[in-house]
Coordinates of N, CA and C in Angstrom, one line a residue:
Chain L
S1 N 0.8 -1.2 0.0 CA 0.0 0.0 0.0 C 0.9 1.2 0.0
A2 N 0.2 2.4 -0.1 CA 1.0 3.7 -0.1 C 0.1 4.7 0.5
V3 N 0.7 5.6 1.3 CA 0.0 6.8 1.8 C 0.5 8.0 1.1
I4 N -0.4 8.8 0.6 CA -0.1 9.9 -0.3 C -0.6 11.2 0.4
S5 N 0.3 12.2 0.5 CA -0.1 13.5 1.0 C 0.0 14.5 -0.1
Q6 N -1.1 15.3 -0.2 CA -1.2 16.3 -1.2 C -1.3 17.7 -0.6
K7 N -0.6 18.7 -1.1 CA -0.7 20.0 -0.6 C -0.8 21.0 -1.8
P8 N -1.6 22.0 -1.7 CA -2.6 22.3 -0.7 C -3.8 21.4 -0.8
S9 N -4.7 21.4 0.2 CA -5.9 20.7 0.0 C -7.0 21.4 -0.8
R10 N -6.9 22.8 -0.7 CA -7.8 23.6 -1.5 C -7.1 25.0 -1.7
D11 N -7.6 25.7 -2.7 CA -7.1 27.0 -2.9 C -8.0 27.8 -3.8
I12 N -8.0 29.1 -3.6 CA -8.8 30.0 -4.5 C -7.8 30.9 -5.2
C13 N -7.8 30.9 -6.5 CA -6.7 31.6 -7.2 C -7.3 32.6 -8.2
Q14 N -6.5 33.6 -8.5 CA -7.0 34.6 -9.5 C -6.6 34.0 -10.9
R15 N -7.5 34.4 -11.9 CA -7.2 34.0 -13.3 C -5.9 34.6 -13.7
G16 N -5.2 33.8 -14.5 CA -3.9 34.3 -15.1 C -2.7 33.9 -14.2
T17 N -2.9 33.4 -13.0 CA -1.8 33.0 -12.1 C -1.6 31.5 -12.3
S18 N -0.6 31.0 -11.5 CA -0.3 29.6 -11.6 C -0.3 29.0 -10.2
L19 N -0.6 27.7 -10.0 CA -0.6 27.1 -8.8 C 0.2 25.8 -8.9
T20 N 1.1 25.5 -7.9 CA 1.8 24.2 -7.9 C 1.3 23.3 -6.8
I21 N 0.9 22.1 -7.2 CA 0.4 21.2 -6.2 C 1.5 20.1 -6.0
Q22 N 1.7 19.8 -4.7 CA 2.7 18.8 -4.3 C 2.1 17.5 -3.9
C23 N 2.8 16.4 -4.2 CA 2.4 15.1 -3.9 C 3.6 14.3 -3.3
Q24 N 3.4 13.9 -2.1 CA 4.5 13.2 -1.4 C 4.0 11.8 -1.0
V25 N 4.8 10.7 -1.3 CA 4.4 9.4 -1.1 C 5.3 8.8 0.0
D26 N 4.8 7.9 0.8 CA 5.6 7.4 1.9 C 6.5 6.3 1.6
S27 N 6.5 5.9 0.3 CA 7.4 4.8 -0.2 C 7.8 5.1 -1.6
Q28 N 8.9 4.5 -2.1 CA 9.3 4.7 -3.4 C 8.4 4.0 -4.4
V29 N 7.9 4.7 -5.4 CA 7.0 4.1 -6.4 C 7.5 4.4 -7.8
T30 N 7.2 3.5 -8.7 CA 7.6 3.7 -10.1 C 6.6 4.6 -10.8
M31 N 5.3 4.3 -10.7 CA 4.3 5.0 -11.4 C 3.5 6.0 -10.6
M32 N 3.6 7.3 -11.0 CA 2.8 8.3 -10.3 C 1.9 9.0 -11.4
F33 N 0.7 9.4 -11.0 CA -0.2 9.9 -12.0 C -0.9 11.1 -11.4
W34 N -1.3 12.0 -12.3 CA -2.1 13.2 -12.0 C -3.5 13.1 -12.7
Y35 N -4.5 13.3 -11.9 CA -5.9 13.2 -12.5 C -6.6 14.6 -12.3
R36 N -7.5 14.9 -13.1 CA -8.4 16.0 -12.9 C -9.9 15.5 -12.8
Q37 N -10.6 16.1 -11.9 CA -12.0 15.8 -11.8 C -12.8 17.1 -11.8
Q38 N -13.3 17.4 -13.0 CA -14.1 18.6 -13.1 C -15.5 18.4 -12.5
P39 N -16.1 19.5 -12.1 CA -17.4 19.4 -11.4 C -18.4 18.5 -12.1
G40 N -18.9 17.4 -11.4 CA -19.9 16.5 -12.0 C -19.3 15.6 -13.0
Q41 N -18.0 15.5 -13.2 CA -17.4 14.7 -14.3 C -16.6 13.6 -13.7
S42 N -16.1 12.7 -14.6 CA -15.3 11.6 -14.2 C -13.9 12.1 -13.8
L43 N -13.1 11.3 -13.2 CA -11.7 11.5 -13.1 C -11.1 11.3 -14.5
T44 N -10.2 12.2 -14.9 CA -9.6 12.1 -16.2 C -8.1 12.2 -16.0
L45 N -7.4 11.2 -16.5 CA -5.9 11.2 -16.4 C -5.3 12.3 -17.2
I46 N -4.5 13.2 -16.5 CA -3.8 14.2 -17.1 C -2.4 13.7 -17.7
A47 N -1.7 13.1 -16.9 CA -0.3 12.6 -17.3 C 0.2 11.6 -16.3
T48 N 1.2 10.9 -16.8 CA 2.0 10.0 -16.0 C 3.3 10.7 -15.7
A49 N 3.7 10.8 -14.4 CA 4.9 11.5 -14.0 C 6.0 10.4 -14.0
N50 N 7.0 10.6 -14.8 CA 8.1 9.7 -14.9 C 9.3 10.2 -14.2
Q51 N 10.0 9.4 -13.3 CA 11.1 9.9 -12.6 C 12.3 9.9 -13.5
G52 N 12.9 11.1 -13.6 CA 14.1 11.3 -14.4 C 13.9 11.6 -15.9
S53 N 12.6 11.7 -16.3 CA 12.3 12.1 -17.7 C 11.1 12.9 -17.7
E54 N 10.7 13.4 -18.9 CA 9.5 14.2 -19.0 C 8.3 13.3 -18.8
A55 N 7.2 14.0 -18.3 CA 6.0 13.4 -18.1 C 5.3 13.0 -19.4
T56 N 4.5 12.0 -19.4 CA 3.7 11.5 -20.6 C 2.3 12.0 -20.4
Y57 N 1.9 12.9 -21.4 CA 0.6 13.5 -21.3 C -0.5 12.8 -22.1
E58 N -1.7 12.8 -21.6 CA -2.8 12.3 -22.3 C -3.3 13.3 -23.3
S59 N -4.1 12.7 -24.2 CA -4.7 13.6 -25.3 C -5.5 14.7 -24.6
G60 N -5.2 15.9 -25.1 CA -6.0 17.1 -24.6 C -5.2 17.9 -23.5
F61 N -4.1 17.3 -23.0 CA -3.3 18.0 -22.0 C -1.9 18.2 -22.5
V62 N -1.3 19.4 -22.2 CA 0.0 19.8 -22.8 C 0.9 20.3 -21.6
I63 N 2.2 20.1 -21.9 CA 3.2 20.4 -20.9 C 3.2 21.9 -20.5
D64 N 2.9 22.8 -21.5 CA 2.9 24.2 -21.2 C 1.8 24.6 -20.2
K65 N 0.7 23.9 -20.2 CA -0.4 24.2 -19.3 C -0.2 23.5 -18.0
F66 N 0.3 22.3 -18.0 CA 0.4 21.4 -16.8 C 1.8 20.9 -16.7
P67 N 2.8 21.7 -16.4 CA 4.1 21.2 -16.2 C 4.2 20.3 -15.0
I68 N 4.9 19.2 -15.1 CA 5.0 18.2 -14.0 C 6.5 18.0 -13.7
S69 N 6.8 17.9 -12.4 CA 8.2 17.5 -12.0 C 8.1 16.2 -11.3
R70 N 9.2 15.4 -11.4 CA 9.3 14.1 -10.7 C 10.7 14.0 -10.3
P71 N 11.2 14.7 -9.3 CA 12.6 14.7 -9.0 C 13.1 13.4 -8.4
N72 N 12.2 12.6 -7.8 CA 12.7 11.3 -7.2 C 11.5 10.4 -7.1
L73 N 11.6 9.2 -6.5 CA 10.6 8.2 -6.5 C 9.5 8.4 -5.5
T74 N 9.6 9.5 -4.7 CA 8.6 9.7 -3.7 C 7.8 11.0 -3.8
F75 N 8.2 11.8 -4.8 CA 7.6 13.2 -4.9 C 7.4 13.6 -6.3
S76 N 6.3 14.4 -6.4 CA 6.0 15.0 -7.7 C 5.2 16.3 -7.5
T77 N 5.3 17.2 -8.5 CA 4.5 18.4 -8.5 C 3.7 18.5 -9.8
L78 N 2.6 19.1 -9.7 CA 1.8 19.5 -10.9 C 1.5 21.0 -10.8
T79 N 1.8 21.7 -11.9 CA 1.5 23.1 -11.9 C 0.4 23.4 -12.9
V80 N -0.6 24.1 -12.5 CA -1.7 24.6 -13.3 C -1.3 26.0 -13.7
S81 N -1.0 26.2 -15.0 CA -0.5 27.5 -15.4 C -1.5 28.4 -16.0
N82 N -1.3 29.7 -15.9 CA -2.2 30.7 -16.6 C -3.6 30.3 -16.4
M83 N -4.1 30.2 -15.2 CA -5.4 29.6 -14.9 C -6.5 30.4 -15.4
S84 N -7.6 29.7 -15.7 CA -8.9 30.3 -16.1 C -10.0 29.6 -15.3
P85 N -11.1 30.2 -15.2 CA -12.2 29.5 -14.4 C -12.5 28.1 -14.9
E86 N -12.2 27.8 -16.1 CA -12.4 26.4 -16.6 C -11.5 25.4 -15.9
D87 N -10.4 25.9 -15.3 CA -9.5 25.0 -14.6 C -10.0 24.7 -13.2
S88 N -11.1 25.2 -12.8 CA -11.6 24.9 -11.4 C -12.0 23.4 -11.4
S89 N -11.3 22.7 -10.6 CA -11.5 21.2 -10.5 C -10.9 20.7 -9.2
I90 N -11.0 19.4 -9.1 CA -10.2 18.7 -8.1 C -9.1 18.0 -8.8
Y91 N -7.9 18.2 -8.3 CA -6.7 17.5 -8.9 C -6.2 16.5 -7.9
L92 N -6.0 15.3 -8.4 CA -5.6 14.1 -7.6 C -4.3 13.5 -8.0
C93 N -3.5 13.2 -7.1 CA -2.3 12.5 -7.3 C -2.6 11.0 -7.0
S94 N -2.0 10.2 -7.8 CA -2.2 8.7 -7.6 C -0.9 8.0 -7.8
V95 N -0.7 6.8 -7.2 CA 0.4 6.0 -7.5 C -0.2 4.6 -7.8
G96 N 0.5 3.9 -8.7 CA 0.0 2.6 -9.2 C 1.0 1.5 -9.1
F97 N 0.5 0.3 -9.0 CA 1.3 -0.9 -9.0 C 0.6 -1.9 -9.9
G98 N 1.3 -2.6 -10.8 CA 0.8 -3.6 -11.6 C 0.0 -3.2 -12.8
L99 N -0.3 -4.1 -13.6 CA -1.0 -3.8 -14.9 C -2.3 -4.7 -14.9
G100 N -3.3 -4.2 -15.7 CA -4.5 -5.0 -16.0 C -5.1 -5.4 -14.7
M101 N -5.4 -6.7 -14.6 CA -6.1 -7.3 -13.4 C -5.4 -7.1 -12.1
N102 N -4.1 -6.9 -12.2 CA -3.2 -6.7 -11.0 C -3.1 -5.2 -10.6
T103 N -3.8 -4.4 -11.3 CA -3.7 -2.9 -11.0 C -4.1 -2.6 -9.6
E104 N -3.3 -1.9 -8.9 CA -3.6 -1.3 -7.6 C -3.3 0.1 -7.7
A105 N -4.2 1.0 -7.3 CA -4.0 2.4 -7.4 C -4.4 3.0 -6.0
F106 N -3.5 4.0 -5.6 CA -3.8 4.7 -4.3 C -3.8 6.2 -4.6
F107 N -4.7 6.9 -3.9 CA -4.9 8.3 -4.2 C -4.7 9.2 -3.0
G108 N -4.2 10.4 -3.4 CA -4.2 11.4 -2.4 C -5.6 12.0 -2.2
Q109 N -5.7 12.9 -1.2 CA -7.1 13.4 -0.9 C -7.6 14.4 -1.8
G110 N -6.7 14.9 -2.7 CA -7.1 15.8 -3.8 C -6.8 17.3 -3.4
T111 N -6.7 18.1 -4.4 CA -6.6 19.5 -4.2 C -7.8 20.2 -4.9
R112 N -8.6 20.9 -4.2 CA -9.8 21.5 -4.7 C -9.4 22.9 -5.1
L113 N -9.4 23.2 -6.4 CA -9.0 24.5 -7.0 C -10.2 25.2 -7.5
T114 N -10.3 26.5 -7.1 CA -11.3 27.4 -7.6 C -10.6 28.6 -8.2
V115 N -10.9 28.9 -9.4 CA -10.3 30.0 -10.1 C -11.3 31.1 -10.3
V116 N -11.0 32.3 -9.9 CA -12.0 33.4 -9.9 C -11.5 34.5 -10.8
Chain F
G1 N -14.2 5.0 -27.7 CA -13.2 4.5 -26.8 C -13.9 3.9 -25.6
D2 N -13.0 3.3 -24.8 CA -13.5 2.7 -23.5 C -14.1 3.7 -22.6
S3 N -15.2 3.3 -21.9 CA -15.9 4.3 -21.0 C -16.7 3.6 -20.0
V4 N -17.0 4.3 -18.9 CA -17.8 3.8 -17.8 C -19.0 4.8 -17.6
T5 N -20.2 4.3 -17.4 CA -21.3 5.1 -17.1 C -21.9 4.7 -15.8
Q6 N -22.1 5.6 -14.9 CA -22.7 5.4 -13.6 C -24.1 6.1 -13.5
M7 N -24.9 5.6 -12.7 CA -26.2 6.3 -12.4 C -25.8 7.6 -11.7
E8 N -26.6 8.6 -12.0 CA -26.4 9.9 -11.4 C -26.9 9.9 -9.9
G9 N -26.2 10.7 -9.1 CA -26.7 10.8 -7.7 C -27.3 12.2 -7.5
P10 N -27.5 12.6 -6.3 CA -27.2 11.8 -5.1 C -28.2 10.7 -4.9
V11 N -27.8 9.6 -4.3 CA -28.7 8.6 -3.8 C -28.9 8.8 -2.3
T12 N -30.1 9.0 -1.9 CA -30.4 9.2 -0.5 C -31.2 8.0 0.1
L13 N -30.7 7.3 1.1 CA -31.4 6.2 1.7 C -31.4 6.3 3.2
S14 N -32.4 5.6 3.7 CA -32.4 5.5 5.2 C -31.5 4.3 5.6
E15 N -31.0 4.4 6.8 CA -30.2 3.3 7.4 C -30.9 2.0 7.3
E16 N -30.2 0.9 6.9 CA -30.6 -0.4 6.8 C -31.4 -0.7 5.4
A17 N -31.5 0.3 4.6 CA -32.1 0.1 3.3 C -31.1 -0.6 2.4
F18 N -31.7 -1.2 1.3 CA -30.9 -1.9 0.3 C -30.4 -0.9 -0.8
L19 N -29.1 -1.1 -1.1 CA -28.4 -0.2 -2.0 C -28.1 -0.8 -3.4
T20 N -28.4 -0.2 -4.5 CA -27.9 -0.5 -5.8 C -27.4 0.7 -6.4
I21 N -26.2 0.7 -6.9 CA -25.6 1.8 -7.8 C -25.3 1.1 -9.1
N22 N -25.9 1.6 -10.1 CA -25.7 1.0 -11.5 C -24.4 1.5 -12.1
C23 N -23.7 0.5 -12.8 CA -22.5 0.8 -13.6 C -22.5 0.0 -14.8
T24 N -22.4 0.6 -15.9 CA -22.2 -0.1 -17.2 C -20.9 0.4 -17.9
Y25 N -20.4 -0.5 -18.7 CA -19.1 -0.1 -19.4 C -19.2 -0.4 -20.9
T26 N -18.3 0.3 -21.6 CA -18.0 0.0 -23.0 C -16.5 -0.2 -23.1
A27 N -16.2 -1.3 -23.7 CA -14.7 -1.6 -23.8 C -14.5 -2.5 -25.1
T28 N -13.4 -2.3 -25.7 CA -13.1 -3.1 -26.9 C -12.6 -4.5 -26.6
G29 N -12.2 -4.7 -25.4 CA -11.7 -6.1 -25.0 C -12.4 -6.5 -23.7
Y30 N -11.6 -7.1 -22.8 CA -12.1 -7.7 -21.6 C -11.4 -7.0 -20.4
P31 N -12.1 -6.0 -19.9 CA -11.4 -5.2 -18.8 C -11.5 -5.9 -17.5
S32 N -10.7 -5.4 -16.6 CA -11.0 -5.7 -15.1 C -11.8 -4.5 -14.6
L33 N -12.6 -4.8 -13.6 CA -13.6 -3.8 -13.2 C -13.4 -3.5 -11.7
F34 N -13.6 -2.3 -11.3 CA -13.3 -1.8 -9.9 C -14.5 -0.9 -9.4
W35 N -14.6 -1.0 -8.1 CA -15.4 0.1 -7.4 C -14.4 0.7 -6.4
Y36 N -14.4 2.1 -6.5 CA -13.6 2.9 -5.5 C -14.6 3.7 -4.7
V37 N -14.2 4.0 -3.5 CA -15.0 4.8 -2.6 C -14.2 6.0 -2.1
Q38 N -14.8 7.2 -2.0 CA -14.2 8.4 -1.5 C -15.0 8.9 -0.3
Y39 N -14.5 8.7 0.9 CA -15.2 9.3 2.0 C -14.8 10.8 2.1
P40 N -15.6 11.6 2.8 CA -15.4 13.0 2.9 C -14.0 13.4 3.3
G41 N -13.3 14.2 2.5 CA -12.0 14.7 2.9 C -10.9 13.7 2.7
E42 N -11.2 12.6 2.1 CA -10.1 11.5 1.9 C -9.9 11.2 0.4
G43 N -8.9 10.5 0.2 CA -8.6 10.0 -1.2 C -9.5 8.8 -1.6
L44 N -9.5 8.5 -2.8 CA -10.2 7.3 -3.3 C -9.5 6.0 -2.7
Q45 N -10.4 5.1 -2.3 CA -9.9 3.8 -1.8 C -10.5 2.7 -2.6
L46 N -9.8 1.6 -2.9 CA -10.3 0.5 -3.6 C -11.3 -0.2 -2.7
L47 N -12.5 -0.4 -3.2 CA -13.6 -1.1 -2.4 C -13.6 -2.6 -2.8
L48 N -13.7 -2.9 -4.1 CA -13.7 -4.3 -4.5 C -13.4 -4.3 -6.0
K49 N -13.1 -5.5 -6.5 CA -12.8 -5.6 -7.9 C -13.1 -7.0 -8.5
A50 N -13.3 -7.1 -9.8 CA -13.5 -8.4 -10.4 C -12.7 -8.4 -11.7
T51 N -12.1 -9.5 -12.0 CA -11.2 -9.5 -13.2 C -11.7 -10.3 -14.4
K52 N -12.8 -11.0 -14.2 CA -13.3 -11.8 -15.4 C -14.8 -12.0 -15.2
A53 N -15.4 -12.4 -16.3 CA -16.9 -12.5 -16.4 C -17.3 -13.5 -15.3
D54 N -18.4 -13.1 -14.6 CA -19.1 -13.9 -13.6 C -18.4 -13.8 -12.2
D55 N -17.2 -13.2 -12.2 CA -16.6 -13.0 -10.9 C -17.4 -12.0 -10.0
K56 N -17.4 -12.3 -8.7 CA -18.1 -11.4 -7.8 C -17.0 -10.8 -6.9
G57 N -16.9 -9.5 -6.8 CA -16.1 -8.9 -5.9 C -16.9 -8.5 -4.6
S58 N -16.3 -8.6 -3.5 CA -17.0 -8.3 -2.2 C -16.1 -7.7 -1.2
N59 N -16.6 -6.8 -0.4 CA -15.8 -6.2 0.7 C -16.8 -5.4 1.6
K60 N -16.6 -5.4 2.9 CA -17.4 -4.6 3.8 C -18.9 -4.7 3.6
G61 N -19.4 -5.8 3.1 CA -20.8 -6.0 2.9 C -21.3 -5.6 1.5
F62 N -20.4 -5.0 0.7 CA -20.7 -4.6 -0.6 C -20.3 -5.7 -1.6
E63 N -21.1 -5.8 -2.7 CA -20.9 -6.8 -3.7 C -21.1 -6.3 -5.1
A64 N -20.4 -6.8 -6.0 CA -20.7 -6.5 -7.4 C -20.2 -7.7 -8.3
T65 N -21.1 -8.0 -9.3 CA -20.8 -9.1 -10.1 C -20.5 -8.6 -11.6
Y66 N -19.5 -9.1 -12.1 CA -19.0 -8.8 -13.5 C -19.9 -9.5 -14.5
R67 N -20.8 -8.8 -15.1 CA -21.8 -9.3 -16.1 C -21.4 -9.0 -17.5
K68 N -20.8 -9.9 -18.2 CA -20.3 -9.6 -19.6 C -21.5 -9.4 -20.5
E69 N -22.5 -10.2 -20.3 CA -23.6 -10.2 -21.3 C -24.4 -8.8 -21.2
T70 N -24.4 -8.2 -20.1 CA -25.0 -6.9 -20.0 C -24.0 -5.7 -19.8
T71 N -22.7 -6.1 -19.9 CA -21.6 -5.1 -19.7 C -21.9 -4.3 -18.4
S72 N -22.1 -4.9 -17.3 CA -22.5 -4.2 -16.1 C -21.7 -4.7 -14.9
F73 N -21.6 -3.8 -13.9 CA -20.9 -4.1 -12.7 C -21.6 -3.3 -11.6
H74 N -22.8 -3.7 -11.3 CA -23.6 -2.9 -10.3 C -23.2 -3.2 -8.9
L75 N -23.1 -2.1 -8.1 CA -22.7 -2.2 -6.7 C -24.0 -2.4 -5.8
E76 N -23.9 -3.4 -4.9 CA -25.1 -3.6 -4.0 C -24.6 -3.8 -2.6
K77 N -25.5 -3.4 -1.7 CA -25.3 -3.7 -0.3 C -26.7 -3.9 0.3
G78 N -26.8 -5.0 1.1 CA -28.1 -5.3 1.7 C -28.7 -4.4 2.7
S79 N -27.8 -3.8 3.5 CA -28.2 -2.9 4.6 C -27.2 -1.8 4.8
V80 N -27.5 -0.6 4.3 CA -26.5 0.4 4.4 C -26.5 1.1 5.8
Q81 N -25.3 1.6 6.1 CA -25.1 2.4 7.4 C -24.8 3.8 7.1
V82 N -25.0 4.6 8.1 CA -24.6 6.1 8.0 C -23.2 6.2 7.5
S83 N -22.3 5.4 8.0 CA -20.9 5.4 7.7 C -20.6 5.1 6.3
D84 N -21.6 4.6 5.5 CA -21.4 4.3 4.1 C -21.5 5.5 3.2
S85 N -21.9 6.6 3.8 CA -22.1 7.9 3.1 C -20.8 8.3 2.5
A86 N -20.7 8.4 1.1 CA -19.5 8.6 0.4 C -19.8 8.8 -1.0
V87 N -18.8 9.0 -1.8 CA -18.9 9.0 -3.3 C -18.3 7.7 -3.8
Y88 N -19.0 7.0 -4.7 CA -18.6 5.7 -5.2 C -18.3 5.8 -6.7
F89 N -17.1 5.3 -7.1 CA -16.7 5.4 -8.5 C -16.5 4.0 -9.0
C90 N -17.1 3.8 -10.2 CA -16.9 2.6 -10.9 C -15.7 2.8 -11.9
A91 N -14.9 1.9 -12.2 CA -13.7 2.1 -13.0 C -13.4 0.8 -13.7
L92 N -12.7 0.9 -14.9 CA -12.1 -0.2 -15.6 C -10.7 0.0 -16.0
V93 N -10.0 -1.1 -16.2 CA -8.7 -1.0 -16.8 C -8.6 -2.2 -17.8
M94 N -8.0 -1.9 -18.9 CA -7.8 -2.9 -19.9 C -6.5 -3.8 -19.6
D95 N -6.5 -5.0 -20.1 CA -5.4 -5.9 -19.8 C -4.1 -5.2 -20.4
S96 N -3.0 -5.4 -19.6 CA -1.7 -4.8 -20.0 C -1.7 -3.3 -19.9
S97 N -2.6 -2.7 -19.3 CA -2.6 -1.2 -19.1 C -2.6 -0.9 -17.6
Y98 N -2.2 0.3 -17.3 CA -2.3 0.8 -15.9 C -3.3 1.9 -15.8
K99 N -3.9 2.3 -17.0 CA -4.7 3.5 -17.0 C -6.1 3.1 -16.6
L100 N -6.5 3.6 -15.4 CA -7.9 3.5 -14.9 C -8.8 4.5 -15.7
I101 N -10.0 4.0 -16.1 CA -11.0 4.8 -16.7 C -12.2 4.8 -15.7
F102 N -12.6 6.0 -15.3 CA -13.6 6.2 -14.2 C -14.9 6.6 -14.7
G103 N -16.0 6.2 -14.0 CA -17.3 6.8 -14.2 C -17.3 8.1 -13.4
S104 N -18.4 8.8 -13.5 CA -18.5 10.2 -13.0 C -18.7 10.2 -11.5
G105 N -18.9 9.0 -10.9 CA -19.1 9.0 -9.4 C -20.6 9.1 -9.0
T106 N -21.0 8.5 -7.9 CA -22.3 8.6 -7.4 C -22.2 8.8 -5.9
R107 N -22.8 9.9 -5.5 CA -22.8 10.3 -4.1 C -23.9 9.6 -3.4
L108 N -23.6 8.9 -2.3 CA -24.6 8.2 -1.4 C -24.7 8.9 -0.1
L109 N -25.9 9.2 0.3 CA -26.2 9.8 1.6 C -27.1 8.9 2.3
V110 N -26.7 8.4 3.5 CA -27.5 7.5 4.3 C -27.9 8.3 5.6
R111 N -29.2 8.4 5.7 CA -29.8 9.1 6.9 C -30.1 8.1 8.0
P112 N -29.9 8.6 9.3 CA -30.2 7.7 10.4 C -31.7 7.3 10.5

């Protein structure tokens, strides 16, 4: 298992500014992920954070908007850049083990972002 | 593409009532299916899973059966408690993938 701490838990930001969300895991993990949950919507995978290399982004998400760092096997950050009200969402950090039927995923408590 | 559809909430029940939360999926192959639960102020936690057709996942009194013929994975509990109040997410993952695909979540509120 894994215990994940996310900071901040919530924030209210002005449009045009940027917010960096931190994710700390209590053990070394290979796979770390960032999800977005827009109001009333599914969780959508933004990117996979790779240690020592650039993140892998899903369709519809770009590095300029959501730069990600992964300096070691226990920590990652997601920045939401040049924010607009449409970025108001819950952002979740996740770590994963295994593939397919062996998939196990653990989640942080999320960061609730409101852009005004 | 692959997707998961859940019944909309909120679902409001009295304590000891029977619970069903519907989940159906669309997938090109044979996915593994999951239910996750998110209690207030906490992260998502795995509640149960099923990896092949006719498998039944169960945990904490909750059950769900993988129905390939109806592409469904409905969550049930015979007698809910106030402590079951949470948001429930149905999800799938395809074989050889690590990418979970989630439904939109269903909020359950259980009243004493």
